[in-house]
Every structure is written in C-alpha cells, then in structure tokens.
PDB file of C-alpha atoms in Angstrom:
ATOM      1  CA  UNK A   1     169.620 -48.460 -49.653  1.00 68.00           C
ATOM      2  CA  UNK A   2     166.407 -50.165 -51.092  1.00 80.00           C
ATOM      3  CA  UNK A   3     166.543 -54.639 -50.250  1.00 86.00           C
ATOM      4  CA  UNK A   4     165.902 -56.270 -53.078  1.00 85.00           C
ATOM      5  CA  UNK A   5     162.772 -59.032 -52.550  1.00 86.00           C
ATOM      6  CA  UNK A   6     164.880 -61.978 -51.298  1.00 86.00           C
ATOM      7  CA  UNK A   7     162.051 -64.536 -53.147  1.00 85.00           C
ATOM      8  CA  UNK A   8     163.305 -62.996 -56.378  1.00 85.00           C
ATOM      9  CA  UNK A   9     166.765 -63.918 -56.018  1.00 85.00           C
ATOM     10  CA  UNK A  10     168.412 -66.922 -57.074  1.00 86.00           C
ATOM     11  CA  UNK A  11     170.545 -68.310 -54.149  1.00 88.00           C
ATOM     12  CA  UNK A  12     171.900 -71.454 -56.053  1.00 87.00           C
ATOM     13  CA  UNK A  13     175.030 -70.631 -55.995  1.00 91.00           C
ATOM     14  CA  UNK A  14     175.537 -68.541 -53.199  1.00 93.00           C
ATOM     15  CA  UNK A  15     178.725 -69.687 -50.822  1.00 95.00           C
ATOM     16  CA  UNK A  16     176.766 -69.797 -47.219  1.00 95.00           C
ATOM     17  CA  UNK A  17     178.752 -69.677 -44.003  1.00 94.00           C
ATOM     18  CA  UNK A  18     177.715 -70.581 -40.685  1.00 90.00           C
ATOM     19  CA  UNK A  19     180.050 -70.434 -37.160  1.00 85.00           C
ATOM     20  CA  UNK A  20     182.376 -72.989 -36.104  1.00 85.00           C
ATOM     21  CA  UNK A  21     181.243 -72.945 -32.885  1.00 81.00           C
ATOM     22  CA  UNK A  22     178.618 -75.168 -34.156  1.00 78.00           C
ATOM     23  CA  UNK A  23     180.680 -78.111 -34.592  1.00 74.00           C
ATOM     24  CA  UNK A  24     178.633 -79.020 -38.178  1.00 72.00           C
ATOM     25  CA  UNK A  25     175.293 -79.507 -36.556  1.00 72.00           C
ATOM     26  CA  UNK A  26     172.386 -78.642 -38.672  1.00 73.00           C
ATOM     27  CA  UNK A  27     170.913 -76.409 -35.750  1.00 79.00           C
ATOM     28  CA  UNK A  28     172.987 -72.814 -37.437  1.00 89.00           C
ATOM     29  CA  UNK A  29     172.705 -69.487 -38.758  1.00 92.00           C
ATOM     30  CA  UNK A  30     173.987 -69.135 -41.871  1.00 94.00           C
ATOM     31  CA  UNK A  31     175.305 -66.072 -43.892  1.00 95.00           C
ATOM     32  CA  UNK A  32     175.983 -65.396 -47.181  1.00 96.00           C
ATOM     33  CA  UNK A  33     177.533 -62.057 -49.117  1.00 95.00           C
ATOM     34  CA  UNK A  34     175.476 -60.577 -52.040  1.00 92.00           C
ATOM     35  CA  UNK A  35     177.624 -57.661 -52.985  1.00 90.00           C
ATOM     36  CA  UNK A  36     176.344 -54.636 -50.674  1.00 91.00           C
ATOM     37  CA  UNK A  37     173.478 -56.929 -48.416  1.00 94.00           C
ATOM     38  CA  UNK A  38     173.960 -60.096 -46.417  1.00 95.00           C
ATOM     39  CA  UNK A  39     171.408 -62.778 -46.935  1.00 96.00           C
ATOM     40  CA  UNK A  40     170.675 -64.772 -43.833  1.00 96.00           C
ATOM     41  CA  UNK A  41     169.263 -68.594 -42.877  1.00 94.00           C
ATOM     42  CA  UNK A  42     168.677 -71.096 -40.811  1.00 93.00           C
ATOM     43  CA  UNK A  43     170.707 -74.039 -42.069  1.00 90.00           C
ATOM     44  CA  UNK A  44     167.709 -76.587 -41.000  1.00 90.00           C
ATOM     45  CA  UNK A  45     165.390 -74.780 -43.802  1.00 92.00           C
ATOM     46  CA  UNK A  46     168.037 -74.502 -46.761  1.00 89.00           C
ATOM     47  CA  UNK A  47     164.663 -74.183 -49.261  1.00 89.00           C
ATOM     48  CA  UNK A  48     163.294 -71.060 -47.288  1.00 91.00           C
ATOM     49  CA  UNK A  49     163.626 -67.558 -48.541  1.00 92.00           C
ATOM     50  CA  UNK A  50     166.546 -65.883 -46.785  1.00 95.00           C
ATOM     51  CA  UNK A  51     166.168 -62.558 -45.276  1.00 95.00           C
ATOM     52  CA  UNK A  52     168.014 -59.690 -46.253  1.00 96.00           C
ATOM     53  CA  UNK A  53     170.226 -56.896 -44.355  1.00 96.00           C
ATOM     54  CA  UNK A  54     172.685 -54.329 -45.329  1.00 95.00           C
ATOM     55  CA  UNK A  55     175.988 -54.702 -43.721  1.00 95.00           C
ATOM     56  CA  UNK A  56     175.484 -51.528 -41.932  1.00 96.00           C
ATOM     57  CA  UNK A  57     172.234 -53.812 -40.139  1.00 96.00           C
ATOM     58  CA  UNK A  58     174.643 -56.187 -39.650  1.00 96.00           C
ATOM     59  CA  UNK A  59     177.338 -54.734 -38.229  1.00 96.00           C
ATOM     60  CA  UNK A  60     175.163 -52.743 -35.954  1.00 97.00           C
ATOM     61  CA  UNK A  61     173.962 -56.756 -34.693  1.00 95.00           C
ATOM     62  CA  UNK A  62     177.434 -58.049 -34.504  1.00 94.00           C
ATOM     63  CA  UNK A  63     178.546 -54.896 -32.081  1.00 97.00           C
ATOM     64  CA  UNK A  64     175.299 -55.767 -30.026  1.00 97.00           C
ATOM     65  CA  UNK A  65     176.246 -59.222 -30.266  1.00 94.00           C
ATOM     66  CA  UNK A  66     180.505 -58.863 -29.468  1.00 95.00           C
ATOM     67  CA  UNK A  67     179.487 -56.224 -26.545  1.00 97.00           C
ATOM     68  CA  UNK A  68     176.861 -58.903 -24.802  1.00 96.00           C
ATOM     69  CA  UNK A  69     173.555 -57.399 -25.337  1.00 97.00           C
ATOM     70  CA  UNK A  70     172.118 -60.655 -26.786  1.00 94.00           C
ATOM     71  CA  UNK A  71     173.785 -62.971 -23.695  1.00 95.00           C
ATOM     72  CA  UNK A  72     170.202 -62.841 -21.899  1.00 95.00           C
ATOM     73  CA  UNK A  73     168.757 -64.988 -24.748  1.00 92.00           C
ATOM     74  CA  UNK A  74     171.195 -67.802 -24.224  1.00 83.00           C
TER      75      UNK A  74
END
C-alpha cells in the first residue's frame, strides 16, 4: 500500500487518541484512524505533520510493544 504525503492531508478534524495511562499530561503519543493508515503525534507539537503507518506497521509495533521488546527503553 502506497502512504499518502502526511503534509498534504488535512488533519482538522481528525478525532486523535492518546493512552490513559497518561493521566492528561501533554507529554503523549497520539493516534488517529484515516481509513486504511494510522496517523501518529506527539501531543506537545499538535501543528507538526503526523507520520503515517498502515495498520499492518502498527500492529506489528503493538505485538513488539504487548510482548516487551520495547521495555529496555523505559
């Protein structure tokens, strides 16, 4: 599947979600659903251009994530 370039997308109204393990601090990653892809932030720099995955990408991070391969960066 070919990304679309995130600058040329229009995020205004895109419905961004972020964990709730971070008790509504500013200091998040946030995701948001665009039909196929996933478009991904940091909530401190709303007004940055997002980057893009499919949901195969992020899956494949989530299993990394669920199984502890990422615990060493904690």
């Amino acid at each position: 599947m070919s990304k679309p370039n995130p600058a040329a997308l229009d995020f205004s109204t895109v419905a961004w979600e972020k964990s709730e393990f971070s008790g509504g601090s500013d200091n998040c990653v946030e995701f948001a659903i665009l039909g196929d892809l996933i478009a991904v932030r940091d909530s401190k720099r709303p007004g940055q251009t997002p980057l893009i995955f499919t949901r195969t990408e992020i899956a494949a991070m989530l299993a990394g994530a669920k199984k502890g391969n990422f615990d060493h960066m904690t």
